Coordinates of C-alpha atoms in Angstrom, one line a residue:
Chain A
X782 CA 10.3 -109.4 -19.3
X783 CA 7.1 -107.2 -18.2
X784 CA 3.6 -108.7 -18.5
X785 CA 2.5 -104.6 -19.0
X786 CA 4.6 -104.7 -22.5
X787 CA 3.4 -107.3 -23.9
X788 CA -0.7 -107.1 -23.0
X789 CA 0.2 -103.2 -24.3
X790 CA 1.5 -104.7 -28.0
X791 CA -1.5 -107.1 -27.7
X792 CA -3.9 -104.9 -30.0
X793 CA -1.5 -104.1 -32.7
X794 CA -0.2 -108.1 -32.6
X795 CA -3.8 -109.2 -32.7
X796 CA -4.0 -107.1 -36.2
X797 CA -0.9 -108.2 -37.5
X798 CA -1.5 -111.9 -36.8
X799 CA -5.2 -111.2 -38.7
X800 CA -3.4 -109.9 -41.7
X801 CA -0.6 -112.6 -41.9
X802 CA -3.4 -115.1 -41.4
X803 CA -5.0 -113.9 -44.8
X804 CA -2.5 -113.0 -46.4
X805 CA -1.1 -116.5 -46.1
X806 CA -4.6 -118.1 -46.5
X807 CA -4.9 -115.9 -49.7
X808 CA -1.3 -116.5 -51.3
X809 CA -1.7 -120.5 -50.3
X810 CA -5.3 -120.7 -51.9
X811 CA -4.2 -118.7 -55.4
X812 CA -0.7 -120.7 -55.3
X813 CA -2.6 -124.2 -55.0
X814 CA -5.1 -122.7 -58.0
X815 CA -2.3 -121.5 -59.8
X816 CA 0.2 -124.4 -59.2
X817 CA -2.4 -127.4 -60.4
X818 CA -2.8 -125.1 -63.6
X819 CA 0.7 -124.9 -64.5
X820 CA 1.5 -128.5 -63.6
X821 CA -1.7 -129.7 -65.8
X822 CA -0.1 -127.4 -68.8
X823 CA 3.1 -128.5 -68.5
X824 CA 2.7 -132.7 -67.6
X825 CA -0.2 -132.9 -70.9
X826 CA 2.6 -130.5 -72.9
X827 CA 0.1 -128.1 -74.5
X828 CA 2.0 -126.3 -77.0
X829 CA 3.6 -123.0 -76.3
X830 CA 2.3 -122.7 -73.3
X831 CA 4.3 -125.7 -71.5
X832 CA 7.3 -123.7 -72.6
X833 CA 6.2 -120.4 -70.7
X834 CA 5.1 -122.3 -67.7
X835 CA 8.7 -124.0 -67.2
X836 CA 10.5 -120.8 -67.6
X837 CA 7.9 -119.1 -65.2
X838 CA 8.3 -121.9 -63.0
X839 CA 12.1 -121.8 -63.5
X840 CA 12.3 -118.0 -62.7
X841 CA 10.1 -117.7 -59.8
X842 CA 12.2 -120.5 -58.2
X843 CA 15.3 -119.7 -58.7
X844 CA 15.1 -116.2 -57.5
X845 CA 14.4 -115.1 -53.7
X846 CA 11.0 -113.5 -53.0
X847 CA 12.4 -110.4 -51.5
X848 CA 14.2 -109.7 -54.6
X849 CA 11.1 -110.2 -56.6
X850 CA 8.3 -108.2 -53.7
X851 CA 11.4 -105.4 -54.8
X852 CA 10.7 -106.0 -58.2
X853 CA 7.1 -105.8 -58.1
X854 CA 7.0 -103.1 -55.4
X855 CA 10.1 -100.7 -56.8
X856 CA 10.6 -101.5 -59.9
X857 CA 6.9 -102.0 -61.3
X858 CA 5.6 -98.4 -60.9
X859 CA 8.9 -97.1 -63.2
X860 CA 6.7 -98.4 -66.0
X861 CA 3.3 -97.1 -64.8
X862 CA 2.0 -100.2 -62.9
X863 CA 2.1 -98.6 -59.3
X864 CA 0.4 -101.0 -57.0
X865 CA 0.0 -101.1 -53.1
X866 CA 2.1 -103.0 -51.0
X867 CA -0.2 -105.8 -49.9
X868 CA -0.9 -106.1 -53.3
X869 CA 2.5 -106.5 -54.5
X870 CA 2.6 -109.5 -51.5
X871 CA -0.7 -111.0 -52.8
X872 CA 1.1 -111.2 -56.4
X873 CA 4.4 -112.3 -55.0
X874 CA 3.6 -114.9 -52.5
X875 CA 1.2 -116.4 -55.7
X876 CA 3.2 -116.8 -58.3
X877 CA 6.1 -118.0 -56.4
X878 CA 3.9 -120.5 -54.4
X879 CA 2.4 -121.3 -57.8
X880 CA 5.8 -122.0 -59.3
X881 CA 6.5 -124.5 -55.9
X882 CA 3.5 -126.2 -55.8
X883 CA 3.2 -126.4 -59.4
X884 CA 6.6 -128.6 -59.0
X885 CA 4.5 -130.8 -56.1
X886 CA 1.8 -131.6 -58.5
X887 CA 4.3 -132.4 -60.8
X888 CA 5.8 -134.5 -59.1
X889 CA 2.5 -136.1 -57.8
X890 CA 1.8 -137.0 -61.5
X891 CA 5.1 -138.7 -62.6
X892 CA 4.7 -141.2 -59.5
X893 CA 1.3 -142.9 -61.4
X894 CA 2.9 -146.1 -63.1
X895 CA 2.4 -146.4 -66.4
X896 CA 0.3 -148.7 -66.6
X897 CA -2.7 -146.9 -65.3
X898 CA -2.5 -144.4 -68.4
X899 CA -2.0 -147.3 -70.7
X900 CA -5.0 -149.2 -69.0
X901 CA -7.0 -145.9 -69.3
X902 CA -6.4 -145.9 -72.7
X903 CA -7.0 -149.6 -73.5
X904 CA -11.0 -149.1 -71.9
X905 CA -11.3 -146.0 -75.0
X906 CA -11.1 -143.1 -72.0
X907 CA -10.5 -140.1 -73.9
X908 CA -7.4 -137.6 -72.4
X909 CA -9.8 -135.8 -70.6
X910 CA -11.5 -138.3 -68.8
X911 CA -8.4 -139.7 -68.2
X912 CA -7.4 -137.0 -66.5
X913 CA -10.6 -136.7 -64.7
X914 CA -10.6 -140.3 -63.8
X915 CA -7.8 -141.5 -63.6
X916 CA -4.8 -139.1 -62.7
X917 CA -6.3 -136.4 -61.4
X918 CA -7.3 -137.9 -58.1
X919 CA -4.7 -140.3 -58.0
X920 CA -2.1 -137.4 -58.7
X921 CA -3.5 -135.3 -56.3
X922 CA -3.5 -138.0 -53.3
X923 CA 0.5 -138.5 -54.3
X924 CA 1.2 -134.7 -54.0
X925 CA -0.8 -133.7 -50.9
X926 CA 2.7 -134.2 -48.5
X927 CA 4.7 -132.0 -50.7
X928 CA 1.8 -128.8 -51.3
X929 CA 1.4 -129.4 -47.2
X930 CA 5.0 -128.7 -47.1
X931 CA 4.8 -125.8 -49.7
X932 CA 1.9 -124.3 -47.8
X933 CA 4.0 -124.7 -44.5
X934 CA 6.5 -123.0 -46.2
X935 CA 4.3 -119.9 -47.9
X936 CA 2.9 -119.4 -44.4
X937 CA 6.7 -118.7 -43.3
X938 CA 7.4 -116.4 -46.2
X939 CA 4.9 -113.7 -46.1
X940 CA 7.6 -112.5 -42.9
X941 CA 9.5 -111.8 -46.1
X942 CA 6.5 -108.8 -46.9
X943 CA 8.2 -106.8 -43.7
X944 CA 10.8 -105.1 -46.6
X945 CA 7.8 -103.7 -48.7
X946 CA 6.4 -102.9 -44.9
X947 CA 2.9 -104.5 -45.2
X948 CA 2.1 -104.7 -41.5
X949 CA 2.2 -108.3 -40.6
X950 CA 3.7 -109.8 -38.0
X951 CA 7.5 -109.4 -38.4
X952 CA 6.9 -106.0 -39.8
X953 CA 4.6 -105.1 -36.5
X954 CA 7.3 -106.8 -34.5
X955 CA 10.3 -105.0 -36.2
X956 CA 8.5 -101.7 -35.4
X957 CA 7.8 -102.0 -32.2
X958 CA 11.4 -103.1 -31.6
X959 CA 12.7 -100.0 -32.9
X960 CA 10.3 -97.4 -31.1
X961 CA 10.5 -99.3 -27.8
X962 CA 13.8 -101.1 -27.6
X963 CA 11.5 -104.5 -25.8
X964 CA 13.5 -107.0 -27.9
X965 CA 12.7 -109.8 -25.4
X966 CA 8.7 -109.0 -25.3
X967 CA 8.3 -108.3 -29.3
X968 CA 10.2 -111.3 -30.1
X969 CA 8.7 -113.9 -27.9
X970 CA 4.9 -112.3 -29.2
X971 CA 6.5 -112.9 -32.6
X972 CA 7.6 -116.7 -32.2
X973 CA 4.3 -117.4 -30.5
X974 CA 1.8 -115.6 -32.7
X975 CA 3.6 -117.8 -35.9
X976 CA 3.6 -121.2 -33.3
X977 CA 0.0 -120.1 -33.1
X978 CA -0.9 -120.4 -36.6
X979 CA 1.7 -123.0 -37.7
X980 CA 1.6 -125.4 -35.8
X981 CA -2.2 -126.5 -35.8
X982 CA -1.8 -126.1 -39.6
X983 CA 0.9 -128.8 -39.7
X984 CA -1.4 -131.0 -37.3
X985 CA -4.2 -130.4 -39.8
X986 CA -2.3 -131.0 -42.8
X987 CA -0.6 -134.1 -41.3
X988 CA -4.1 -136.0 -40.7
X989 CA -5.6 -134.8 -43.9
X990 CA -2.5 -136.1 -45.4
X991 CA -3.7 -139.3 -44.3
X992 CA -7.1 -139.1 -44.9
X993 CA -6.9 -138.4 -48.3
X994 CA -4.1 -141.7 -48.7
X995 CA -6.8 -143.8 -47.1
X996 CA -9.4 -142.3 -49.3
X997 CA -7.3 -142.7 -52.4
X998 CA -5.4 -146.1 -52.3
X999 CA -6.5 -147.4 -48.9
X1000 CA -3.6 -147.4 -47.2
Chain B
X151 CA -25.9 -160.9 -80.3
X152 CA -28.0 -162.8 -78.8
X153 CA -26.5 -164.8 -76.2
X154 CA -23.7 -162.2 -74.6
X155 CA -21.9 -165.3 -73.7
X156 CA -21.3 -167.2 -77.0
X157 CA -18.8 -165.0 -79.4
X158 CA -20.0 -167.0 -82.3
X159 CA -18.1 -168.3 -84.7
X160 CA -20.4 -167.7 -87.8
X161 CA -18.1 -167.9 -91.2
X162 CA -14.6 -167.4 -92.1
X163 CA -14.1 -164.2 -91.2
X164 CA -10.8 -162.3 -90.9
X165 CA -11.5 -160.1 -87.5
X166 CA -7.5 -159.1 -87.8
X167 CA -5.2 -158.7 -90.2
X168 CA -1.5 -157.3 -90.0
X169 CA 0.9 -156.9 -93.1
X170 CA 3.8 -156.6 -93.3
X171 CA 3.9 -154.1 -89.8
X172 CA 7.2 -153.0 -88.6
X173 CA 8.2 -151.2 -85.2
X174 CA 11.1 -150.0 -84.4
X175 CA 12.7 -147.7 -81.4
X176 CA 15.1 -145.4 -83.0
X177 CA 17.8 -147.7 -85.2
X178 CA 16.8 -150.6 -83.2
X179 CA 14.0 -152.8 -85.1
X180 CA 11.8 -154.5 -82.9
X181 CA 9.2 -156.4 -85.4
X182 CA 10.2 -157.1 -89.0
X183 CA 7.9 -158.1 -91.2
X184 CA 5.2 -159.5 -89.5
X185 CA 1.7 -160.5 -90.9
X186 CA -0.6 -162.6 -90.2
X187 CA -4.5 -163.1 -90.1
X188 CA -7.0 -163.7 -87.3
X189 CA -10.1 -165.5 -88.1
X190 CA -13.0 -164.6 -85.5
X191 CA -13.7 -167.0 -82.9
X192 CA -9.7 -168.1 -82.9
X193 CA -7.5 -167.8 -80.3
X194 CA -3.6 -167.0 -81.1
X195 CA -0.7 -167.5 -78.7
X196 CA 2.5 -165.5 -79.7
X197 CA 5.5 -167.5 -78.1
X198 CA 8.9 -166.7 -78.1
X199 CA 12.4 -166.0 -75.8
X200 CA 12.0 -162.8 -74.1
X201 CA 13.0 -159.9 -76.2
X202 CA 11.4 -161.9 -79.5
X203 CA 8.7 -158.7 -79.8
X204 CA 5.8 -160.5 -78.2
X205 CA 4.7 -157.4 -76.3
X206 CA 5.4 -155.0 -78.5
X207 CA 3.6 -156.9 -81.1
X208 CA 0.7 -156.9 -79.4
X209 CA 0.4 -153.5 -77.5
X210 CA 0.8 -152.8 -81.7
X211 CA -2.7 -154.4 -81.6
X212 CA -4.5 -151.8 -79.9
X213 CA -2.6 -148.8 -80.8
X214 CA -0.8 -148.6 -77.8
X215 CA 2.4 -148.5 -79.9
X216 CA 2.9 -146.2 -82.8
X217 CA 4.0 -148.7 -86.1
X218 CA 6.6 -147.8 -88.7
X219 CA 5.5 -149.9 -91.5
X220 CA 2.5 -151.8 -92.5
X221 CA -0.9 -151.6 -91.9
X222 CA -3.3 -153.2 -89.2
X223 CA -6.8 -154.1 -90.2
X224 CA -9.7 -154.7 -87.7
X225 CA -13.1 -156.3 -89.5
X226 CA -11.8 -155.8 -93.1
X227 CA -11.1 -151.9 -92.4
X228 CA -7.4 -150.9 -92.3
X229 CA -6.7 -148.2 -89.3
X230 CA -5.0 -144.9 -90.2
X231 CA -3.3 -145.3 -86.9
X232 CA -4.4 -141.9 -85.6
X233 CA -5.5 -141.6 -81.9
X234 CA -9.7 -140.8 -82.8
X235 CA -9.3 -143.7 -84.3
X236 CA -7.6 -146.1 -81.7
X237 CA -9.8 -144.4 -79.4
X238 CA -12.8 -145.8 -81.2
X239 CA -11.4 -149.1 -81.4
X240 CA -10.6 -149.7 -78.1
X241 CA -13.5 -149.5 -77.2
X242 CA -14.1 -153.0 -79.7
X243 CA -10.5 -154.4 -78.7
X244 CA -10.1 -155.4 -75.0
X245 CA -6.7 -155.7 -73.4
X246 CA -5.4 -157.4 -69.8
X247 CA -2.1 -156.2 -68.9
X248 CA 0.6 -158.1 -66.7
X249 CA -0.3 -156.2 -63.4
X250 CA -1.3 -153.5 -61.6
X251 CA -4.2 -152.2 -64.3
X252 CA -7.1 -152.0 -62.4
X253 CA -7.4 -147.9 -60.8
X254 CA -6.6 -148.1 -57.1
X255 CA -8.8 -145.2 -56.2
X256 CA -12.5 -146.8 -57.8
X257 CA -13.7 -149.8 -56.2
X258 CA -14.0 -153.0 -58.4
X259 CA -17.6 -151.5 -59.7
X260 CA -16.9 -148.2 -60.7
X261 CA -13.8 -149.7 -62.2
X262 CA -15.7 -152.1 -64.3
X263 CA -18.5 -149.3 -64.9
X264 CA -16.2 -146.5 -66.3
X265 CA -15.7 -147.9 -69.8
X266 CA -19.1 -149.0 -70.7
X267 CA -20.5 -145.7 -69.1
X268 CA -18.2 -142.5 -69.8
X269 CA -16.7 -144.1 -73.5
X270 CA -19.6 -146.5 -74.7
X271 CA -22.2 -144.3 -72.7
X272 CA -24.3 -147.3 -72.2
X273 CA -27.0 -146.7 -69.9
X274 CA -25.9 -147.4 -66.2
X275 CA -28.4 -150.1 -64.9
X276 CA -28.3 -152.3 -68.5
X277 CA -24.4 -152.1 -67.4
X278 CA -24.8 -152.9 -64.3
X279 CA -26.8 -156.3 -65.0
X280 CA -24.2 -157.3 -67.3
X281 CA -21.5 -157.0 -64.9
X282 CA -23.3 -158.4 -62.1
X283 CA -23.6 -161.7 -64.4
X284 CA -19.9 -161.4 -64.7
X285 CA -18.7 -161.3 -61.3
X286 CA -21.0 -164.3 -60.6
X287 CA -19.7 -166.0 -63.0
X288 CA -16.4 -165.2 -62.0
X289 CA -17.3 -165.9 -57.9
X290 CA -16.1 -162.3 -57.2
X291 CA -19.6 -160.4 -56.7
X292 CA -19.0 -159.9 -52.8
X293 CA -16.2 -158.0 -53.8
X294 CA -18.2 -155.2 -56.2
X295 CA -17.7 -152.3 -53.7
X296 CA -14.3 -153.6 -52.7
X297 CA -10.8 -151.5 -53.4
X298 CA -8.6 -153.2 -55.4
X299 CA -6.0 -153.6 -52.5
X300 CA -8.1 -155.6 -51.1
X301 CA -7.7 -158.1 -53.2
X302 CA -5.4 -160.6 -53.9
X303 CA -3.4 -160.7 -57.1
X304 CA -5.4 -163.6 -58.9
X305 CA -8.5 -161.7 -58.3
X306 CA -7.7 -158.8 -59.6
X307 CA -6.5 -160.2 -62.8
X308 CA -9.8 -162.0 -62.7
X309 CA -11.6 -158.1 -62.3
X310 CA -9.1 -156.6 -65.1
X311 CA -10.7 -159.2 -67.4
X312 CA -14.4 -158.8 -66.5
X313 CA -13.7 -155.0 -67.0
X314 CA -12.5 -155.6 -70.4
X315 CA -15.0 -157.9 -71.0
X316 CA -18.2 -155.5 -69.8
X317 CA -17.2 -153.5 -73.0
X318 CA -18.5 -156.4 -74.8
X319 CA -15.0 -156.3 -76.7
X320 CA -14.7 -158.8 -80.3
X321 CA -11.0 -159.3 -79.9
X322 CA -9.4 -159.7 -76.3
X323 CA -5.6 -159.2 -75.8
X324 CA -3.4 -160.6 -72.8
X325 CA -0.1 -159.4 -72.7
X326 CA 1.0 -161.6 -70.0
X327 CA -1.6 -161.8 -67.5
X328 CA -0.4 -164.0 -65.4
X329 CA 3.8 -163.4 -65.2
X330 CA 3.3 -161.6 -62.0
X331 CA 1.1 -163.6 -59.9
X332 CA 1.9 -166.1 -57.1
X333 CA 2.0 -169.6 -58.6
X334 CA -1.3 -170.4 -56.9
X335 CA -3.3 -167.8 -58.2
X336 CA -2.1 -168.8 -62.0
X337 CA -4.6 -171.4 -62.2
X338 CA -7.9 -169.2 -61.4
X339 CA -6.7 -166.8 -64.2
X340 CA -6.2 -169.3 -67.0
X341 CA -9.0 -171.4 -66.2
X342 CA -11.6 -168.0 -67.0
X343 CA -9.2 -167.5 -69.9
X344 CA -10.1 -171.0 -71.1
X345 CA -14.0 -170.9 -70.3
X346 CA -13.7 -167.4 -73.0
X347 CA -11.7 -169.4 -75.8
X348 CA -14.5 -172.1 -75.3
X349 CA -17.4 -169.5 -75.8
X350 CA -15.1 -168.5 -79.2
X351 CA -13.7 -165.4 -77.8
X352 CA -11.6 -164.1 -80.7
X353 CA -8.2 -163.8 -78.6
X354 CA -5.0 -163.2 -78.8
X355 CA -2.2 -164.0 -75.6
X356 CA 1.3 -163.5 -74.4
X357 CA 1.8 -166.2 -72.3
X358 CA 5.0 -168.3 -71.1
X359 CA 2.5 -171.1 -69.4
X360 CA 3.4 -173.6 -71.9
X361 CA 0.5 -175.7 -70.6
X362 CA -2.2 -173.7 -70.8
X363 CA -0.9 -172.4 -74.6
X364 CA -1.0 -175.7 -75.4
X365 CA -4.4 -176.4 -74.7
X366 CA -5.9 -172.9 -75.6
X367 CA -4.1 -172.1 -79.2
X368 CA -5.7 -172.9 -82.2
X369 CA -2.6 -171.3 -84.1
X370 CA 1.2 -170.3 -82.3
X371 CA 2.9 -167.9 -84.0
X372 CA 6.5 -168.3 -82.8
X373 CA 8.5 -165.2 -82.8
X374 CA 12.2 -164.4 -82.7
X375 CA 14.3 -161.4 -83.4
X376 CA 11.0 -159.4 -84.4
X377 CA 9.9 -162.0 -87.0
X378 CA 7.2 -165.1 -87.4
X379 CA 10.0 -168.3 -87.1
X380 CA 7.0 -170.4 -87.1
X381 CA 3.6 -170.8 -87.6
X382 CA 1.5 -173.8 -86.2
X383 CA -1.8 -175.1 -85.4
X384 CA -1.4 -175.5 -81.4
X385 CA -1.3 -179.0 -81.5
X386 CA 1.5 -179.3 -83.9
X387 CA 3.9 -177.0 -82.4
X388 CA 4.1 -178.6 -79.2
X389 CA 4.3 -181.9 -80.8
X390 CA 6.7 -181.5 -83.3
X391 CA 7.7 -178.1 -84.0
X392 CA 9.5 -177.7 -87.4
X393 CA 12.6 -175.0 -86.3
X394 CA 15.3 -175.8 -84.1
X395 CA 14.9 -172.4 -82.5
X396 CA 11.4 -173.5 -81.4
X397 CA 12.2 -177.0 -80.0
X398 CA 15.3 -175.6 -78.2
X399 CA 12.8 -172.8 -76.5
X400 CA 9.8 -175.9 -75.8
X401 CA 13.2 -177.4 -74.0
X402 CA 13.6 -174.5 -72.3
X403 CA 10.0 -174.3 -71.1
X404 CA 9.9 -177.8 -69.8
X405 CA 9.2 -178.7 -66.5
X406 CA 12.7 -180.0 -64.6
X407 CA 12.3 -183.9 -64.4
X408 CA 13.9 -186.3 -62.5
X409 CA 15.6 -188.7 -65.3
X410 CA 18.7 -186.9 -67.0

């Protein structure tokens, strides 16, 4: 292990942790956007488009994201749509995030009893300011663990973006493996420079968790 | 109206009418042929084993249940059962629920204020008078800009039916209001249900406290299997009911005595 290695690959980690920072903040922020959207679509069953939400939802989840970065990356510009790689991740990481948190909102929703739609509708609210009211923030408090685990999760996947070689950390890591052959240094910079990011962000998420319970239902 | 706390009773007046309704999920058929008429000012109790349609009969009421057959009619108008519709009348027909209906993320104000203010769109501080009169009535105003968990079970019955109430609502349902509270918080519940019946509160209740139905129906409608076995004044029903059905259910409902 040599000090001189790993302040030398400091520069080019420093970059790489920058770009997997936004990349994640980016995928996570248009996945959230994305997810409520879809769950909204498909838990008030708006016609036709509930349908296409569940198979997009269905799809994205059931098939791995380097097989789809592939997809998007390879197989997109064979019918003209050439885009660059970091695009291609933006895309990927969102729409699969989308189809995981949209399944967290979802199951936000279905834990409001009945009751509270039923008593919404017996004061004359209307659907949308039922939704507004009623299960909207009372949905969202009940799915904030499972889109903090999702995010968690997103954060961990945009390693995945190494294959399509957008230079984040594992893909910064990976190449400086092979030009150098400092497994030991690389891979330590690697585990800390995602500890870094990760692990404050499941602090945060943890307390926020909390706060918006006691903000919600008190409890 | 003058005085918001007197329902009047001016003439005969049918405030309700159902003929001939019928509900039924899938093959199974739930109410059979019920009708029956609901002068303003009266308060109905619907009796009955459990299973008899009570519930469903009344959730009926305010469109809460879809009907197969028969037609509701609210102040001489019969509904066309769409949802513009309901949602309209809702907002004239107030319901209480067994539990758990006041929202858990507004405090006891906004919860009372969202009706008469997003679906009436009363002005706020006309509202707000009214519903501080309520929850003085009711001894709850300390907890106005409390969260419903903190309060106990009786109270927030008591809350569910000032926020019906603030929507200055002619017919009032109560679908078992009390079936999920402690014994001791019973009391508090009934005894603001029978201070409404006494300011002629149209009303209509679900109840099994045989006690309190006693004393608060001017007519029982006794239901089994989805149909009307018997129709009563209050009085008579608990004194000498006509079916067997209903005496052997008033049996049923009486307090365990000593002699055998």
């Amino acid at each position: 292990m040599s000090w001189q290695v790993i302040q030398q690959a400091l520069p080019l980690f420093r970059k790489a942790f920058v770009l997997t920072l936004e990349l994640s903040a980016i995928g996570v922020v248009l996945a959230t956007i994305l997810g409520l959207v879809i769950a909204l679509v498909r838990e008030y069953k708006v016609p036709v488009f509930s349908q296409i939400c569940a198979t997009f939802e269905e799809l994205l989840r059931n098939t791995p994201l380097l097989i789809q970065l592939f997809f998007l990356y390879y197989g997109f510009p064979s019918i003209g749509i050439k885009l660059s790689a970091q695009a291609c991740a933006i895309i990927g990481i969102s729409l699969l995030g989308a189809a995981y948190m949209s399944g967290a909102f979802r199951g936000g929703f279905s834990g409001i009893p009945t009751i509270q739609v039923e008593s919404a509708k017996a004061l004359g609210l209307s659907p949308l300011q039922m939704i507004r009211h009623v299960t909207l923030p009372q949905g969202l408090t009940r799915s904030v663990p499972a889109v903090a685990a999702n995010a968690i999760f997103l954060v961990k996947e945009t390693s995945v973006f190494t294959v399509i070689a957008v230079p984040e950390l594992t893909n910064t890591a990976r190449d400086l493996i092979g030009m150098y052959y400092r497994t030991d240094e690389y891979l330590l910079m690697l585990v800390v420079a995602y500890a870094i990011i990760l692990i404050p962000l499941s602090v945060v998420l943890t307390l926020l968790e909390r706060r918006v319970r006691r903000g919600t239902f008190g409890d | 109206m003058a005085d918001p706390n007197n329902f009047g009773p001016n003439d005969d007046e049918i405030l309700l009418s159902v003929q001939h309704l019928k509900k039924s999920y899938g093959n199974h058929e739930v109410l059979k042929d019920i009708s029956f008429d609901v002068p303003r000012g009266k308060v109905f109790v619907l009796l009955g084993p459990s299973g008899s349609g009570k519930s469903t009969l009344i959730r009926c009421l305010n469109g809460l249940e879809t009907i197969q057959g028969g037609t509701i009619a609210f102040k001489g108008k019969p509904i066309d059962g769409t949802e513009k519709t309901w949602r309209r009348l809702r907002t004239e027909i107030g319901m209480v629920f067994q539990s758990y209906d006041l929202f858990p993320n507004l405090t006891v104000a906004q919860n009372i204020l969202l009706g008469p203010t997003k679906v009436q769109k009363r002005p706020k501080d006309e509202v707000e008078r009214q519903m501080d009169k309520l929850l003085a009535d009711v001894q709850l105003s300390e907890y106005k800009n409390a969260y419903p968990r903190e309060l106990s079970g009786g109270q927030k019955q008591r809350i569910a039916i000032v926020r019906a109430l603030t929507m200055n609502p002619e017919l009032m349902l109560f679908d078992e209001v009390t079936a999920s509270l402690d014994p001791e918080m019973v009391r508090e519940v009934l005894e603001l249900m029978l201070g409404l019946a006494e300011h002629h509160m149209t009303m209509i209740v679900v109840t099994h406290e045989m006690e309190f139905a006693r004393r608060v129906a001017d007519t029982v409608l006794f239901l089994e299997n989805g149909v009307i076995l018997e129709r009563q004044s209050g009085h008579d029903f608990f004194t000498h009911p006509e079916t067997d059905r209903a005496k052997a259910f008033l049996d049923s409902m009486a307090p365990i005595s000593d002699e055998e």
